[in-house]
């Protein structure tokens, strides 16, 4: 029956209803319901929220300008209030149409309209976005007024309907104006806000605020500068401070303390997603009712009422699915916004902790892995955090609704739910541990990859690119293997979650059919929709629980990192009034004991009480503790004892290894990623001071050139200058520079010193305090040997070293007389900008000596087809002859499968033939104890057909990995016969204790009855020797007499402890010791900060008088063995070398290091024994010379001479017939006079006062000797 024209009975609209019966086609609400619920409820909520909000806004400052929108809203809102007043009056006078809520609802609407004018005023002027309260109220009010307007038109209340229509139009206009963005009318201080911040609730709900960004991305490429600003609530600083405060107040001993603190800190952003999620539940579970009603409607007969019901179902469908879309959008937006805030806070707090932990406490990639992998997995687990509680509610509702439809069959579905839950619980327990193992493997791979990328240039030069690629690939494979367990759990989890949704409908309908025997269409489709709503949340719940558990494991990994010990900073800071003057200096001396940092072991870890005056620099060799001292200044090292006081905490620091980001040069210097520098004039001044303007002028990109990851696109010197420019640009009070000149050539270094550190330099203009640590390893020094000098007054000639020459400790160095060049290879190689050990390229370098002492280094290729190990060896025994250079033993470094540097014993002897410029190599064996490291070797030309080489001292590796080293004693001498290429062993008597890192030099006397002596000095006890203290520095000189093979201790008046030094014979009889590490008067390795025991690192030893001296004599008399070598002069007549020739100078070359004192001893007495008077001559023999004794001695001497002549004649004849020679066959190696011995200059490379383990060498013909290498 059509009731659209039938008037409602009197009193129907005065009932609550809510639906009318018998009129208006039964498709309308009662007027009482509409006014009581749809008008009064929104007005009441508005009044409750409006007054506190007005009070709050009144306390804020103005943020917008008043424009036409403001005045339009004011006029329209006043008009709306007037219309509401008119409606109120009409209800008062229309007694026949009103109900008991009409006047009350109109009065609330009128009051709300008046207050809405006030709220709109404050909301427009005091906020940066449209008012959420006004927009929400108007949105619902317009919808509700539309429903009431239809009822009034149906009732034929024309006047009221017309007034309400006008009010509705005004409200729509006001809503349109209120929803407009205020971006264009914000004051200057609020003009740079993000679009999301200035968008209203409609813009945020529909994501309309993203439209400008999407359009810009569609039309062009968006750069960082063009991207919109970030919401202040999402800034890292805000998020970090917020979480840090919560974390500091929490109890760190609790389980999952960081997760709890994070959720507590961001509970408001997390809870904002609860309301839209509840709305989504409501809309989702309206679907079964809608489906059921639609099916019933389809089965009904057509009439006017059913037509209205159809329209209603259309409206309900639109409302439900639009509601699902909007509530889902808001819910996801709120969830991901909270995740973004948590991500930013966690990354910031990890980064902050990284800046405060002890240097080296964690792997370099630990923080990177936590901030990337772990935080990403936490974010992934939080995506479904609201699903856990919401799915439980949805499951409960679904089970209830399903029970109403299918009855007992619900038990089956519930059983499947319980089974899936139990399986999911078991899977969740295993997720965390397995993911932790995976993350650890990822961290290890990232560490190795990062290290390889940081050394990519060296890797490419050494040809190890493919090797490192395989290593990283193997690590990736191992990582994937460890991830399989976790991925299997994910697969089982997905199978478990999907099993219920696939099986439940079939099982449920089967049970229903079995119990009831039938199932109608409405029940079937309704039940199916409910089962879908049940299995969907179930699947989500079962996958959310393991994911959340895995996220907790990542929280725990970050928590462990945050709870690691923090770097204690015990530095003291002087107040402004107590700032030191220029005379007082930077550091105050402490009356306490010297401080000692906690990173052990380190030989120079004690820093004495001292002031550091302004204008001074720290000039020490590598390894002496400069970097440790500077790290102490900036608070990076713990001070165990004593105190350190500085006058400021405004510090700029330049490390040896420059830290650069993958950005432009300008961005690395200024730290700004937007536009030009804030101070362009100052920026250009800094570029000029650091000599960067010269480099930038030659590039097309200028200062916009991208430096690459770790500065890979720049040279080492350029990276250091960019770091220095960044420090200067910051204008800090204290400038701390750690070896910033190590990668610079001499010209650039001098230019920077002039522009930055000179009297008129930049730092003096700024009034900066500068602490510079450096060493002089970039120069080659030459000492003139043609003039007299003393060790404390000699002035060397300096030459700049080519920057590409690798820094090496104890490199191999020799002179090739065929080409008149000095060659250098190997040694322990260190990075110039970082100081750390690395596997250097197999290179051989050379320079040609000049009369003025200058040096120009260049790359000498050598034998490119030969083995490369000889170019990387260190701590071997290196000996040169007139025709060849011998490299024996030692070890070299290589990378293992994990990219770590390990040592490898060198089981070969390499021979560099000066004539062919080729290397020959011979594989050694350990049968004669000839594998050796840290020992010495000397060439003795007067024995054998081509001379012999004697090896002694050092250590012997028992396996290639050098895990075990045994001392190579001085009581057994390894003899290598150059002519036969064979090794022999010879026992030596009265040998001193075994030692390593000592030096040696050799010299012979002319004549057939002349002797040949080898001198050794200093060193330290072998690390595994018995009965002596490990690493004790020695101080005596010992002499090995040949051919007697007897050791004799030389008396020394002074005490000199020294190790890892170098010795060589200069003039006719003096042995010079240079560099090395001094020991104290107890034999301990001295700390480099305590100074050098030898002036300028040089010491001279007279091989004839056996005395230490400070004066060099270029015209010294020929060498004569000291009387101490022979206890009876008659013995000199017995040892006649029939194969020896006249040697006018009696000189020979050698290498070594050390310091001496002592008395003669027969069996290797303690190096610390009290010295005797070395000026006192040895006592003369008092034995009577009788006829019988003379006859016996004469007979023995004649027989011995005859036997020796026959032996050597037969041996030489056999060798000449059967064995090849290294040099020309017609050369007589038995004569020392073949090597010209005039010397006038000594060459050295490195820091003279503190050179450690750098070889020096005498240069025949060109009259020079030299030393190479930094004092590492």
PDB file of C-alpha atoms in Angstrom, residues 828 837-839 872-875 890-897 899-907 957 959-964:
ATOM      1  CA  UNK A 828     104.940  -3.496   6.667  1.00  0.00           C
ATOM      2  CA  UNK A 837      98.199  -1.956   8.221  1.00  0.00           C
ATOM      3  CA  UNK A 838      97.131  -3.165   4.802  1.00  0.00           C
ATOM      4  CA  UNK A 839      98.264  -5.530   2.049  1.00  0.00           C
ATOM      5  CA  UNK A 872     105.632  -7.762  -0.331  1.00  0.00           C
ATOM      6  CA  UNK A 873     107.932  -9.455   2.155  1.00  0.00           C
ATOM      7  CA  UNK A 874     108.949  -7.936   5.462  1.00  0.00           C
ATOM      8  CA  UNK A 875     111.167  -8.843   8.425  1.00  0.00           C
ATOM      9  CA  UNK A 890     110.636 -13.243   6.331  1.00  0.00           C
ATOM     10  CA  UNK A 891     106.903 -13.176   5.797  1.00  0.00           C
ATOM     11  CA  UNK A 892     104.242 -11.333   3.841  1.00  0.00           C
ATOM     12  CA  UNK A 893     100.647 -10.351   4.491  1.00  0.00           C
ATOM     13  CA  UNK A 894      97.606 -11.557   2.592  1.00  0.00           C
ATOM     14  CA  UNK A 895      93.805 -11.507   2.962  1.00  0.00           C
ATOM     15  CA  UNK A 896      92.002 -14.609   4.186  1.00  0.00           C
ATOM     16  CA  UNK A 897      88.532 -15.785   3.123  1.00  0.00           C
ATOM     17  CA  UNK A 899      88.865 -10.329   4.239  1.00  0.00           C
ATOM     18  CA  UNK A 900      91.089 -10.200   7.323  1.00  0.00           C
ATOM     19  CA  UNK A 901      94.838  -9.643   7.082  1.00  0.00           C
ATOM     20  CA  UNK A 902      96.915 -12.677   8.084  1.00  0.00           C
ATOM     21  CA  UNK A 903     100.657 -13.372   7.905  1.00  0.00           C
ATOM     22  CA  UNK A 904     102.248 -16.046   5.716  1.00  0.00           C
ATOM     23  CA  UNK A 905     105.809 -17.321   6.156  1.00  0.00           C
ATOM     24  CA  UNK A 906     107.967 -16.909   3.044  1.00  0.00           C
ATOM     25  CA  UNK A 907     109.657 -20.225   2.315  1.00  0.00           C
ATOM     26  CA  UNK A 957     108.315 -20.152  12.076  1.00  0.00           C
ATOM     27  CA  UNK A 959     104.342 -23.502  10.181  1.00  0.00           C
ATOM     28  CA  UNK A 960     103.359 -21.236   7.258  1.00  0.00           C
ATOM     29  CA  UNK A 961     100.719 -19.408   9.311  1.00  0.00           C
ATOM     30  CA  UNK A 962     103.407 -18.346  11.820  1.00  0.00           C
ATOM     31  CA  UNK A 963     101.286 -19.254  14.797  1.00  0.00           C
ATOM     32  CA  UNK A 964     104.410 -20.625  16.486  1.00  0.00           C
TER      33      UNK A 964
END
